Amino acid sequence: MSGKLVVIGLGPGPAEHMTPEAARALAEADELFGYGPYIDRAPLRDGQIRHPTDNREEAARAAAALERAEAGAKVAMVTGGDPGVFAMAAAVVEQIEAGPASWRTLDVEVIPGVTAMLAVAARSGAPLGHDFCAINLSDNLKPWPVVEARVDAAAGAGFVMAFYNPRSKARPWQLGAVLERLRAILPPTTPVIFGRAACRPDEKITVFTLAEADAEVADMATCVIVGSAETRIVERPGLPPLVYSPRFFLPDLPAGRAR
Amino acid sequence: MSGKLVVIGLGPGPAEHMTPEAARALAEADELFGYGPYIDRAPLRDGQIRHPTDNREEAARAAAALERAEAGAKVAMVTGGDPGVFAMAAAVVEQIEAGPASWRTLDVEVIPGVTAMLAVAARSGAPLGHDFCAINLSDNLKPWPVVEARVDAAAGAGFVMAFYNPRSKARPWQLGAVLERLRAILPPTTPVIFGRAACRPDEKITVFTLAEADAEVADMATCVIVGSAETRIVERPGLPPLVYSPRFFLPDLPAGRAR
């Protein structure tokens, strides 16, 4: 009766985006923990015990899963996308560090998945084709001036930026403030992609320029990708545009971009 | 006889890391293009035509695939990891932009996959659990001072960093120079992960501190993750350590970290 905790990334959408490794780990679990909507998305078999929780209770959820694994259960912690990107893997390791010494001897595995920015990028071309960064816009987790400093540093150095958790009812103004900030650094023609529910049936990918991008388009199911000054939009007759960031950085661009 | 080009990410390792969407697209293709070792890894069926190419010929390879799609073939461009991260999707869209107008009417699809940094992160804990960036260390594609400026900006602003293509026979000194640079910005205890062939049978994940990290450990099959000052190593008796970046950024850290 040796327990195990597997932290599983379901990928961005239905089962066809989940790796076979993740599907197998899910099938082998006795008990599933996770944010309710993710557990609802996981293909379950009879006899599996579900422990759906609220979105905010990450530390308690991780500790509860570790307790069950220590008691001998085969436990899966289920997350959307990739568990290591602004999701449950860090919360689990945090609890292992803070918890009883016995948790450091548990069998713990993290199974990667396709994270939202890769899904949005694939559905819109290749906007992450050059150096890029991922920033969690939630200021529940860090002071807002830290977000501002990172946005300034990334845009100033020529990174493409993917913004996770860009907007919610409780955080309505943050994305707008970031876009306003970026307008002072990047050209008005810089592409901005709002990728909502990428790879799901209600997928909606919209491409704007930075000048016209409206933060109101985003919600919690949206991942926003803002290009660098090199990122380009390729228009196509009768088809959605393709957005890409060239693999090459041309040194004859306007000064000040690559400080 | 309408052709199609699908740019497919195989994921980091054997088929159990490839999404069902990618597997289906691969099975439906008549012709496969890609770097030889990736095509060798793809599960093929009888009758599929293989066009393996050298690592360097990305623009020509993309153009050849688009020509075959225009001629009516169902073409797959095969890449390891995710096609949008320092891989073939950007090369394909570049060619669509530069090529004949008819290429803009082609049916082109990009199918995401698990990129190397997500695989390395999963195998080592949750080092990408906070804001992070991905930098291609190859200076075939951009001037070296641009790499230096981006490394300085990312480390100074508190991003965890994932370095792709860190080292090759033709580029032996670049990773060492980056690590040396980072020693002037980050604490000597900052975790550094060398993730070689993550998720493959010859996987080797090694964790160092920045003070002791030796660039010689890396090769072209390695993705290197360097933590921020917040990233932590959790030692475990009889098990490999877990590395994670806390989800929360604590504002009482030493000044200068979060400019």
Coordinates of C-alpha atoms in Angstrom, one line a residue:
Chain A
M1 CA 0.0 0.0 0.0
S2 CA 2.4 2.6 -1.2
G3 CA 0.7 5.8 -2.3
K4 CA 1.6 8.2 -5.1
L5 CA 0.7 11.7 -6.2
V6 CA 0.7 12.5 -9.9
V7 CA 0.2 16.1 -11.0
I8 CA -1.4 15.9 -14.4
G9 CA -1.7 18.5 -17.2
L10 CA -4.9 17.9 -19.2
G11 CA -3.7 20.2 -22.0
P12 CA -5.8 23.0 -23.4
G13 CA -9.0 21.3 -24.4
P14 CA -10.7 18.0 -24.9
A15 CA -9.0 14.6 -24.7
E16 CA -7.4 14.9 -28.1
H17 CA -5.0 17.5 -26.7
M18 CA -4.0 15.3 -23.7
T19 CA -0.9 13.1 -24.0
P20 CA -1.2 9.4 -23.7
E21 CA 1.1 9.6 -20.6
A22 CA -1.4 11.9 -18.9
A23 CA -4.4 9.7 -19.9
R24 CA -2.7 6.6 -18.5
A25 CA -1.9 8.3 -15.2
L26 CA -5.4 9.6 -14.9
A27 CA -6.8 6.1 -15.5
E28 CA -4.5 4.6 -12.8
A29 CA -5.6 7.1 -10.1
D30 CA -7.9 6.1 -7.3
E31 CA -8.7 9.7 -6.2
L32 CA -8.8 13.0 -8.2
F33 CA -8.2 16.4 -6.8
G34 CA -8.5 19.7 -8.7
Y35 CA -10.5 22.7 -9.6
G36 CA -14.0 21.5 -10.3
P37 CA -14.2 22.4 -14.0
Y38 CA -10.9 20.6 -14.7
I39 CA -12.1 17.5 -12.9
D40 CA -15.3 17.7 -15.0
R41 CA -13.2 17.7 -18.1
A42 CA -11.1 14.6 -17.2
P43 CA -12.3 11.3 -18.6
L44 CA -13.1 9.3 -15.5
R45 CA -13.7 5.6 -14.9
D46 CA -16.1 4.0 -12.3
G47 CA -14.9 3.9 -8.8
Q48 CA -12.7 7.0 -8.9
I49 CA -13.2 9.4 -6.0
R50 CA -13.6 13.0 -6.9
H51 CA -12.5 15.9 -4.7
P52 CA -13.4 19.0 -6.6
T53 CA -12.4 22.3 -5.0
D54 CA -12.7 26.0 -5.5
N55 CA -10.2 27.9 -7.7
R56 CA -8.6 29.7 -4.8
E57 CA -7.8 26.9 -2.3
E58 CA -4.6 25.8 -3.9
A59 CA -2.4 25.3 -0.8
A60 CA -5.2 23.4 1.1
R61 CA -6.0 21.3 -2.0
A62 CA -2.3 20.3 -2.4
A63 CA -2.0 19.4 1.3
A64 CA -5.1 17.3 1.2
A65 CA -3.8 15.4 -1.9
L66 CA -0.5 14.8 -0.2
E67 CA -2.3 13.5 2.9
R68 CA -4.2 11.0 0.8
A69 CA -1.0 9.8 -1.0
E70 CA 0.7 9.3 2.4
A71 CA -2.3 7.3 3.5
G72 CA -1.6 4.9 0.6
A73 CA -4.0 6.2 -2.2
K74 CA -3.0 6.7 -5.8
V75 CA -3.9 10.4 -6.2
A76 CA -4.1 12.6 -9.2
M77 CA -4.0 16.3 -9.0
V78 CA -5.7 17.5 -12.2
T79 CA -4.9 20.9 -13.9
G80 CA -5.7 22.4 -17.3
G81 CA -2.8 23.1 -19.7
D82 CA 0.5 22.3 -18.1
P83 CA 0.7 21.8 -14.3
G84 CA 4.0 23.6 -14.1
V85 CA 2.8 26.9 -15.6
F86 CA 0.9 29.1 -13.1
A87 CA -0.8 25.9 -11.9
M88 CA -0.7 23.2 -9.2
A89 CA 2.8 21.7 -9.4
A90 CA 4.4 24.7 -7.6
A91 CA 1.6 24.6 -4.9
V92 CA 2.3 20.8 -4.4
V93 CA 6.1 21.3 -4.0
E94 CA 5.5 24.3 -1.7
Q95 CA 3.5 22.0 0.6
I96 CA 6.1 19.3 0.4
E97 CA 8.7 21.8 1.6
A98 CA 6.5 23.2 4.4
G99 CA 4.9 19.9 5.5
P100 CA 6.0 16.9 7.6
A101 CA 9.3 15.3 6.7
S102 CA 7.5 12.1 5.6
W103 CA 6.1 14.0 2.6
R104 CA 9.6 14.3 1.2
T105 CA 9.7 10.5 0.8
L106 CA 6.5 10.3 -1.2
D107 CA 6.4 9.2 -4.8
V108 CA 5.5 12.4 -6.6
E109 CA 5.4 12.8 -10.4
V110 CA 4.6 15.8 -12.6
I111 CA 3.2 15.1 -16.1
P112 CA 3.6 17.9 -18.6
G113 CA 0.9 19.2 -21.0
V114 CA 0.3 21.7 -23.7
T115 CA 0.0 25.1 -21.9
A116 CA -2.4 27.8 -23.0
M117 CA 0.1 30.1 -24.7
L118 CA 1.3 27.2 -27.0
A119 CA -2.3 26.5 -28.0
V120 CA -3.0 30.1 -28.7
A121 CA 0.2 30.5 -30.6
A122 CA -0.5 27.4 -32.8
R123 CA -4.0 28.6 -33.6
S124 CA -2.7 32.0 -34.7
G125 CA 0.5 31.1 -36.6
A126 CA 3.9 31.3 -34.8
P127 CA 3.9 34.4 -32.5
L128 CA 6.3 32.7 -30.0
G129 CA 8.8 31.9 -32.8
H130 CA 11.4 34.2 -31.2
D131 CA 12.4 34.8 -27.5
F132 CA 9.3 35.2 -25.3
C133 CA 8.1 35.3 -21.7
A134 CA 5.1 34.3 -19.7
I135 CA 3.7 36.7 -17.1
N136 CA 0.8 35.9 -14.7
L137 CA -1.2 39.2 -14.5
S138 CA -2.9 38.3 -11.3
D139 CA -1.8 40.6 -8.5
N140 CA -3.2 38.3 -5.9
L141 CA 0.2 36.7 -6.1
K142 CA 2.6 39.6 -6.3
P143 CA 2.6 43.4 -5.9
W144 CA 1.4 45.3 -9.0
P145 CA 4.6 47.3 -9.3
V146 CA 6.5 44.0 -9.9
V147 CA 4.1 43.2 -12.8
E148 CA 4.8 46.7 -14.2
A149 CA 8.6 46.3 -13.9
R150 CA 8.5 42.9 -15.6
V151 CA 6.3 44.1 -18.5
D152 CA 8.7 47.1 -19.0
A153 CA 11.8 44.9 -18.9
A154 CA 10.4 42.3 -21.3
A155 CA 9.0 44.7 -23.8
G156 CA 12.1 46.9 -23.7
A157 CA 14.4 43.9 -24.3
G158 CA 12.4 42.6 -27.3
F159 CA 10.6 39.6 -25.8
V160 CA 7.2 38.5 -27.1
M161 CA 4.9 38.4 -24.0
A162 CA 2.1 35.9 -23.1
F163 CA -0.2 37.1 -20.3
Y164 CA -2.0 34.5 -18.2
N165 CA -5.0 35.3 -16.0
P166 CA -5.3 38.7 -17.7
R167 CA -8.7 39.7 -16.4
S168 CA -11.4 38.7 -14.0
K169 CA -14.4 40.3 -12.3
A170 CA -12.2 41.0 -9.3
R171 CA -9.3 42.3 -11.4
P172 CA -11.0 44.4 -14.2
W173 CA -8.3 47.0 -14.9
Q174 CA -5.0 45.3 -14.9
L175 CA -4.8 44.2 -18.5
G176 CA -5.9 47.6 -19.7
A177 CA -3.1 49.2 -17.6
V178 CA -0.5 46.8 -19.1
L179 CA -1.6 47.6 -22.7
E180 CA -1.5 51.3 -22.0
R181 CA 2.0 50.9 -20.7
L182 CA 3.1 48.8 -23.7
R183 CA 1.8 51.6 -26.0
A184 CA 4.6 53.8 -24.6
I185 CA 7.3 51.2 -25.5
L186 CA 6.2 49.3 -28.6
P187 CA 5.0 50.4 -32.1
P188 CA 1.2 50.9 -32.5
T189 CA 1.3 48.2 -35.2
T190 CA 2.5 45.5 -32.8
P191 CA 0.2 42.5 -33.0
V192 CA -1.9 41.5 -30.0
I193 CA -3.7 38.2 -29.9
F194 CA -6.6 37.5 -27.6
G195 CA -6.8 33.7 -27.5
R196 CA -10.0 32.6 -25.7
A197 CA -10.6 28.8 -25.0
A198 CA -8.0 27.8 -27.6
C199 CA -8.5 24.2 -28.8
R200 CA -12.0 24.0 -27.2
P201 CA -15.3 24.1 -29.0
D202 CA -15.9 27.7 -28.0
E203 CA -12.4 28.8 -29.2
K204 CA -12.2 32.4 -30.3
I205 CA -8.9 33.9 -31.6
T206 CA -8.8 37.5 -32.4
V207 CA -5.9 39.6 -33.7
F208 CA -5.6 43.3 -33.2
T209 CA -2.8 45.9 -33.3
L210 CA -1.6 47.3 -30.1
A211 CA -3.2 50.6 -31.0
E212 CA -6.7 49.1 -31.3
A213 CA -6.5 46.3 -28.7
D214 CA -9.3 46.5 -26.1
A215 CA -8.7 44.8 -22.8
E216 CA -12.5 44.3 -22.4
V217 CA -12.3 41.5 -25.0
A218 CA -10.4 39.3 -22.4
D219 CA -11.7 37.2 -19.6
M220 CA -10.2 34.5 -17.3
A221 CA -10.4 31.9 -20.1
T222 CA -8.2 34.2 -22.3
C223 CA -4.4 34.1 -22.9
V224 CA -3.2 37.3 -24.4
I225 CA 0.0 37.3 -26.6
V226 CA 1.6 40.7 -27.3
G227 CA 4.3 40.7 -30.0
S228 CA 7.6 42.3 -30.1
A229 CA 8.4 45.1 -32.6
E230 CA 9.5 42.3 -35.0
T231 CA 6.2 40.3 -34.8
R232 CA 4.3 40.4 -38.1
I233 CA 0.7 39.9 -39.3
V234 CA 0.3 38.1 -42.6
E235 CA -3.1 38.8 -44.1
R236 CA -4.8 36.1 -46.2
P237 CA -7.8 36.4 -48.5
G238 CA -10.8 34.6 -47.0
L239 CA -8.8 33.2 -44.1
P240 CA -7.8 34.4 -40.7
P241 CA -4.4 36.2 -40.6
L242 CA -1.2 34.4 -39.5
V243 CA 0.9 36.1 -36.8
Y244 CA 4.6 35.2 -36.5
S245 CA 7.8 36.4 -34.9
P246 CA 10.7 35.9 -37.3
R247 CA 13.4 33.5 -36.1
F248 CA 16.1 36.1 -37.0
F249 CA 16.6 39.3 -35.2
L250 CA 17.7 42.0 -37.7
P251 CA 20.2 44.4 -36.2
D252 CA 19.2 47.3 -38.4
L253 CA 16.0 48.0 -36.5
P254 CA 15.3 51.3 -34.8
A255 CA 17.7 52.0 -31.9
G256 CA 16.5 51.4 -28.4
R257 CA 14.7 48.2 -29.1
A258 CA 17.4 45.8 -28.0
R259 CA 18.9 47.6 -25.0
Chain B
M1 CA -7.3 17.4 -54.8
S2 CA -6.9 20.2 -52.3
G3 CA -3.6 20.1 -50.4
K4 CA -2.8 20.9 -46.9
L5 CA 0.2 21.6 -44.7
V6 CA 0.1 20.6 -41.0
V7 CA 3.0 21.6 -38.8
I8 CA 3.1 19.0 -36.1
G9 CA 4.8 19.0 -32.6
L10 CA 5.8 15.5 -31.6
G11 CA 6.4 16.5 -28.0
P12 CA 9.6 15.8 -26.1
G13 CA 10.0 12.1 -26.4
P14 CA 8.3 8.8 -27.6
A15 CA 4.7 8.6 -28.7
E16 CA 3.3 8.6 -25.2
H17 CA 4.2 12.3 -25.1
M18 CA 2.5 13.2 -28.4
T19 CA -1.1 14.4 -28.4
P20 CA -3.8 12.3 -30.1
E21 CA -4.4 15.4 -32.4
A22 CA -0.8 15.2 -33.5
A23 CA -0.9 11.5 -34.0
R24 CA -4.0 11.7 -36.2
A25 CA -2.6 14.5 -38.3
L26 CA 0.6 12.5 -38.8
A27 CA -1.4 9.4 -39.9
E28 CA -3.4 11.5 -42.4
A29 CA -0.3 12.9 -44.1
D30 CA 0.9 11.7 -47.5
E31 CA 4.3 13.3 -47.2
L32 CA 6.5 14.2 -44.3
F33 CA 9.1 16.9 -44.1
G34 CA 11.4 17.6 -41.2
Y35 CA 14.9 17.3 -39.7
G36 CA 15.9 13.6 -40.1
P37 CA 16.0 12.5 -36.5
Y38 CA 12.4 13.9 -35.9
I39 CA 11.1 12.1 -38.9
D40 CA 12.8 8.9 -37.6
R41 CA 10.9 9.4 -34.3
A42 CA 7.5 9.8 -36.0
P43 CA 5.4 6.6 -36.1
L44 CA 4.8 6.1 -39.9
R45 CA 2.5 4.0 -42.0
D46 CA 3.2 2.4 -45.3
G47 CA 3.1 4.6 -48.3
Q48 CA 4.1 7.8 -46.6
I49 CA 6.8 9.7 -48.4
R50 CA 9.7 10.9 -46.3
H51 CA 11.7 14.1 -47.1
P52 CA 14.3 14.2 -44.3
T53 CA 16.5 17.3 -44.3
D54 CA 19.5 18.7 -42.5
N55 CA 19.1 20.8 -39.4
R56 CA 20.1 24.0 -41.0
E57 CA 17.9 24.2 -44.1
E58 CA 14.7 25.5 -42.5
A59 CA 13.7 28.1 -45.1
A60 CA 14.2 25.7 -48.0
R61 CA 12.5 22.9 -46.2
A62 CA 9.5 25.1 -45.4
A63 CA 9.3 26.3 -49.1
A64 CA 9.5 22.7 -50.4
A65 CA 6.7 21.6 -48.1
L66 CA 4.5 24.5 -49.2
E67 CA 5.2 23.6 -52.9
R68 CA 4.0 20.1 -52.3
A69 CA 0.8 21.3 -50.5
E70 CA 0.1 23.6 -53.3
A71 CA 0.5 20.7 -55.7
G72 CA -2.3 18.9 -53.8
A73 CA -0.4 16.7 -51.3
K74 CA -1.4 16.3 -47.7
V75 CA 1.9 17.4 -46.1
A76 CA 3.2 17.2 -42.5
M77 CA 6.1 19.2 -41.3
V78 CA 7.4 17.3 -38.3
T79 CA 9.2 18.9 -35.4
G80 CA 10.2 17.9 -31.9
G81 CA 8.5 19.5 -28.9
D82 CA 6.2 22.3 -29.9
P83 CA 6.5 23.6 -33.5
G84 CA 6.0 27.2 -32.4
V85 CA 8.9 27.4 -30.0
F86 CA 12.2 27.9 -31.9
A87 CA 11.1 25.5 -34.5
M88 CA 9.4 25.2 -37.9
A89 CA 6.1 27.1 -37.6
A90 CA 7.8 30.5 -37.8
A91 CA 9.9 29.3 -40.8
V92 CA 6.7 28.2 -42.6
V93 CA 4.8 31.5 -42.0
E94 CA 7.9 33.4 -43.1
Q95 CA 7.8 31.5 -46.4
I96 CA 4.1 32.1 -46.8
E97 CA 4.7 35.9 -46.4
A98 CA 7.7 35.9 -48.8
G99 CA 6.3 33.4 -51.3
P100 CA 3.7 33.5 -54.2
A101 CA 0.3 35.0 -53.3
S102 CA -1.2 31.5 -53.9
W103 CA 0.5 30.3 -50.7
R104 CA -1.7 32.6 -48.7
T105 CA -4.8 30.6 -49.7
L106 CA -3.4 27.2 -48.7
D107 CA -4.9 25.3 -45.8
V108 CA -2.2 25.5 -43.1
E109 CA -2.6 24.2 -39.5
V110 CA -0.2 24.2 -36.6
I111 CA -0.6 21.5 -33.9
P112 CA 0.9 22.3 -30.6
G113 CA 3.0 19.9 -28.5
V114 CA 4.8 19.8 -25.1
T115 CA 7.9 21.9 -25.6
A116 CA 11.3 21.0 -24.0
M117 CA 11.2 23.5 -21.1
L118 CA 7.8 22.1 -19.9
A119 CA 9.3 18.5 -20.0
V120 CA 12.4 19.5 -18.1
A121 CA 10.3 21.5 -15.6
A122 CA 7.9 18.5 -15.0
R123 CA 10.9 16.2 -14.4
S124 CA 12.5 18.5 -11.8
G125 CA 9.5 19.8 -9.9
A126 CA 8.0 23.2 -10.8
P127 CA 10.8 25.7 -11.6
L128 CA 8.5 27.5 -14.1
G129 CA 5.8 28.1 -11.4
H130 CA 6.3 31.9 -11.5
D131 CA 6.9 34.3 -14.4
F132 CA 9.5 33.0 -16.8
C133 CA 11.0 33.5 -20.2
A134 CA 12.5 31.3 -23.0
I135 CA 15.6 32.5 -24.8
N136 CA 17.3 30.8 -27.8
L137 CA 21.0 30.9 -27.1
S138 CA 22.0 30.4 -30.7
D139 CA 23.7 33.5 -32.1
N140 CA 23.3 32.2 -35.6
L141 CA 19.9 33.9 -35.5
K142 CA 20.7 37.2 -33.7
P143 CA 23.7 39.2 -32.6
W144 CA 25.3 38.1 -29.3
P145 CA 24.8 41.5 -27.6
V146 CA 21.0 41.1 -28.0
V147 CA 21.3 37.8 -26.1
E148 CA 23.3 39.5 -23.4
A149 CA 20.8 42.3 -23.1
R150 CA 17.8 39.9 -22.8
V151 CA 19.6 37.8 -20.2
D152 CA 20.3 40.9 -18.2
A153 CA 16.8 42.2 -18.5
A154 CA 15.1 38.9 -17.6
A155 CA 17.4 38.1 -14.6
G156 CA 17.2 41.7 -13.3
A157 CA 13.4 41.7 -13.4
G158 CA 13.0 38.3 -11.6
F159 CA 12.1 36.0 -14.5
V160 CA 13.1 32.3 -14.4
M161 CA 14.9 31.6 -17.7
A162 CA 14.8 28.6 -20.0
F163 CA 17.7 28.4 -22.5
Y164 CA 17.1 26.5 -25.7
N165 CA 20.0 25.4 -28.0
P166 CA 22.5 26.3 -25.2
R167 CA 25.6 24.7 -26.6
S168 CA 26.9 22.9 -29.7
K169 CA 30.3 22.1 -31.3
A170 CA 30.1 25.3 -33.3
R171 CA 28.9 27.4 -30.3
P172 CA 31.0 26.1 -27.4
W173 CA 31.4 29.2 -25.2
Q174 CA 28.0 31.0 -25.2
L175 CA 26.3 29.2 -22.3
G176 CA 29.4 29.6 -20.1
A177 CA 29.4 33.3 -20.9
V178 CA 25.7 33.6 -19.9
L179 CA 26.2 31.7 -16.6
E180 CA 29.1 34.0 -15.8
R181 CA 26.9 37.0 -16.5
L182 CA 24.1 35.7 -14.3
R183 CA 26.6 35.2 -11.4
A184 CA 26.9 39.0 -11.3
I185 CA 23.1 39.4 -11.0
L186 CA 21.7 36.4 -9.1
P187 CA 22.6 34.8 -5.8
P188 CA 25.2 32.0 -6.0
T189 CA 22.5 29.6 -4.5
T190 CA 20.2 30.1 -7.5
P191 CA 19.1 26.7 -8.9
V192 CA 20.3 25.7 -12.4
I193 CA 18.8 22.6 -14.0
F194 CA 20.4 20.9 -17.0
G195 CA 17.6 18.9 -18.6
R196 CA 19.0 16.5 -21.2
A197 CA 16.6 14.5 -23.4
A198 CA 13.8 15.0 -20.9
C199 CA 11.1 12.3 -21.3
R200 CA 13.3 10.1 -23.5
P201 CA 15.0 6.8 -22.4
D202 CA 18.4 8.6 -22.1
E203 CA 16.9 11.4 -20.0
K204 CA 19.4 13.0 -17.5
I205 CA 18.2 15.8 -15.2
T206 CA 20.9 17.4 -13.0
V207 CA 20.5 20.2 -10.5
F208 CA 23.3 22.6 -9.5
T209 CA 23.6 25.9 -7.9
L210 CA 24.6 28.9 -10.1
A211 CA 27.9 28.9 -8.3
E212 CA 28.8 25.4 -9.3
A213 CA 27.0 25.1 -12.6
D214 CA 29.4 24.0 -15.4
A215 CA 28.4 24.8 -19.0
E216 CA 30.3 21.8 -20.2
V217 CA 27.4 19.6 -18.9
A218 CA 25.1 20.9 -21.7
D219 CA 24.9 19.9 -25.3
M220 CA 22.3 20.5 -28.1
A221 CA 19.9 18.0 -26.5
T222 CA 19.8 20.0 -23.3
C223 CA 17.4 22.7 -22.1
V224 CA 18.9 24.7 -19.3
I225 CA 16.6 26.3 -16.7
V226 CA 18.0 29.0 -14.4
G227 CA 15.9 30.1 -11.5
S228 CA 15.1 33.5 -10.2
A229 CA 16.3 34.5 -6.7
E230 CA 13.1 33.0 -5.3
T231 CA 13.5 29.6 -6.9
R232 CA 14.1 26.9 -4.3
I233 CA 15.6 23.4 -4.0
V234 CA 13.8 20.9 -1.8
E235 CA 16.2 18.1 -0.8
R236 CA 14.6 14.6 -0.4
P237 CA 16.2 11.6 1.3
G238 CA 17.0 8.9 -1.3
L239 CA 15.2 10.8 -4.1
P240 CA 16.2 13.6 -6.5
P241 CA 15.6 17.1 -5.3
L242 CA 12.5 19.0 -6.3
V243 CA 13.1 22.5 -7.7
Y244 CA 10.2 25.1 -7.6
S245 CA 9.5 28.8 -8.0
P246 CA 6.9 29.9 -5.5
R247 CA 3.7 31.2 -6.9
F248 CA 3.9 34.2 -4.6
F249 CA 6.4 37.0 -4.9
L250 CA 7.3 38.3 -1.4
P251 CA 8.0 42.0 -1.4
D252 CA 10.4 41.8 1.6
L253 CA 13.2 40.4 -0.5
P254 CA 16.5 42.2 -0.9
A255 CA 16.2 45.5 -2.8
G256 CA 17.1 45.6 -6.4
R257 CA 15.5 42.3 -7.4
A258 CA 12.2 43.6 -8.7
R259 CA 13.1 46.9 -10.3

